[in-house]
Short mmCIF file of C-alpha atoms in Angstrom, two decimals:
data_model
loop_
_atom_site.label_atom_id
_atom_site.label_comp_id
_atom_site.label_asym_id
_atom_site.label_seq_id
_atom_site.Cartn_x
_atom_site.Cartn_y
_atom_site.Cartn_z
CA MET A 1 56.30 1.91 55.99
CA GLU A 2 59.55 -0.02 56.09
CA LYS A 3 61.91 0.22 53.17
CA MET A 4 62.61 -3.12 51.56
CA GLN A 5 66.25 -4.12 51.35
CA VAL A 6 67.51 -4.47 47.78
CA MET A 7 71.11 -5.10 46.82
CA ASN A 8 72.37 -5.12 43.26
CA VAL A 9 74.90 -7.90 42.70
CA SER A 10 75.67 -7.36 39.01
CA ASP A 11 74.02 -6.27 35.79
CA ASN A 12 71.87 -9.41 35.54
CA LYS A 13 71.61 -10.49 39.17
CA LEU A 14 69.74 -8.91 42.03
CA VAL A 15 69.23 -9.80 45.68
CA VAL A 16 65.91 -8.80 47.22
CA GLU A 17 64.70 -9.29 50.76
CA ILE A 18 61.17 -10.59 51.19
CA PHE A 19 59.77 -11.12 54.67
CA GLY A 20 63.24 -11.24 56.21
CA GLU A 21 64.72 -13.69 53.70
CA SER A 22 67.21 -12.83 50.95
CA TYR A 23 66.52 -14.08 47.44
CA PRO A 24 69.18 -13.85 44.72
CA LEU A 25 67.38 -13.47 41.41
CA LYS A 26 68.43 -13.34 37.78
CA VAL A 27 66.93 -10.43 35.92
CA SER A 28 67.03 -10.19 32.16
CA ASP A 29 65.53 -6.85 31.24
CA ASN A 30 64.12 -4.72 34.00
CA PRO A 31 65.50 -4.93 37.55
CA GLU A 32 63.11 -2.17 38.66
CA HIS A 33 60.17 -4.38 37.71
CA VAL A 34 61.57 -7.25 39.80
CA LYS A 35 62.11 -4.88 42.74
CA ALA A 36 58.49 -3.74 42.45
CA LEU A 37 57.26 -7.35 42.43
CA ALA A 38 59.34 -8.18 45.50
CA LYS A 39 57.98 -5.11 47.29
CA ILE A 40 54.40 -6.20 46.61
CA VAL A 41 55.03 -9.72 47.91
CA ASP A 42 56.92 -8.44 50.96
CA GLY A 43 54.16 -5.98 51.80
CA GLU A 44 51.40 -8.54 51.41
CA MET A 45 53.25 -11.04 53.61
CA LYS A 46 53.79 -8.42 56.31
CA THR A 47 50.10 -7.45 56.20
CA ILE A 48 49.01 -11.07 56.56
CA ALA A 49 51.52 -11.72 59.34
CA LYS A 50 50.06 -8.82 61.33
CA ARG A 51 46.58 -10.30 60.98
CA THR A 52 47.47 -13.90 61.80
CA ARG A 53 50.61 -13.85 63.98
CA SER A 54 50.62 -17.64 64.43
CA PHE A 55 51.21 -19.09 60.95
CA SER A 56 54.53 -20.29 59.59
CA ASN A 57 56.36 -18.25 56.97
CA ALA A 58 55.38 -20.81 54.32
CA ARG A 59 51.68 -20.46 55.14
CA ILE A 60 51.98 -16.69 55.19
CA GLY A 61 53.60 -16.90 51.75
CA VAL A 62 50.77 -19.04 50.39
CA LEU A 63 48.13 -16.71 51.85
CA ALA A 64 49.95 -13.73 50.32
CA ALA A 65 50.02 -15.50 46.95
CA LEU A 66 46.27 -16.14 47.20
CA GLU A 67 45.59 -12.47 48.03
CA ILE A 68 47.74 -11.30 45.11
CA ALA A 69 46.08 -13.80 42.75
CA ASP A 70 42.65 -12.65 43.91
CA SER A 71 43.55 -9.02 43.19
CA TYR A 72 44.89 -10.02 39.79
CA LEU A 73 41.75 -11.94 38.81
CA LYS A 74 39.49 -9.08 39.90
CA MET A 75 41.51 -6.59 37.85
CA LYS A 76 41.61 -8.95 34.86
CA LYS A 77 37.82 -9.36 35.01
CA ASP A 78 37.38 -5.56 35.13
CA TYR A 79 39.83 -5.15 32.24
CA ASP A 80 38.12 -7.81 30.12
CA GLU A 81 34.72 -6.20 30.75
CA LEU A 82 36.12 -2.81 29.76
CA VAL A 83 37.63 -4.21 26.56
CA ASP A 84 34.30 -5.84 25.70
CA LEU A 85 32.48 -2.55 26.32
CA ILE A 86 34.91 -0.67 24.08
CA LYS A 87 34.48 -3.26 21.32
CA LYS A 88 30.69 -2.98 21.55
CA LYS A 89 30.88 0.83 21.37
CA LYS A 90 33.12 0.62 18.27
CA ASN A 91 30.73 -1.79 16.56
CA ASN A 92 27.71 0.50 17.06
#
C-alpha cells in the first residue's frame, strides 16, 4: 500500500495529498484526525480508479464520496440498532 504524502505547514495548517492533488487545510484541534480522513478518501479514490479506469477525477471523487457515505449510513444504522437494544435491555 502506498504511503500518502502529508506535509505539515504550521501548527494550524496542513497539506495533504489526495489522489495526486495537494490540499492545504486548516486544522483546529487534531491534525492526526484530518490525516486519517485524507487517507480514507485517497484510498477509496484509488480503489475506484482501479475498477473504472475511464472516469474523470471529479467523477471518481463523487463515487468515492458515495461509497464512504454508504459505509457511514450502514454503520450508523448498526449503531442505532445497538443503542436501541441496550435501552430495551435496561428497561427490562
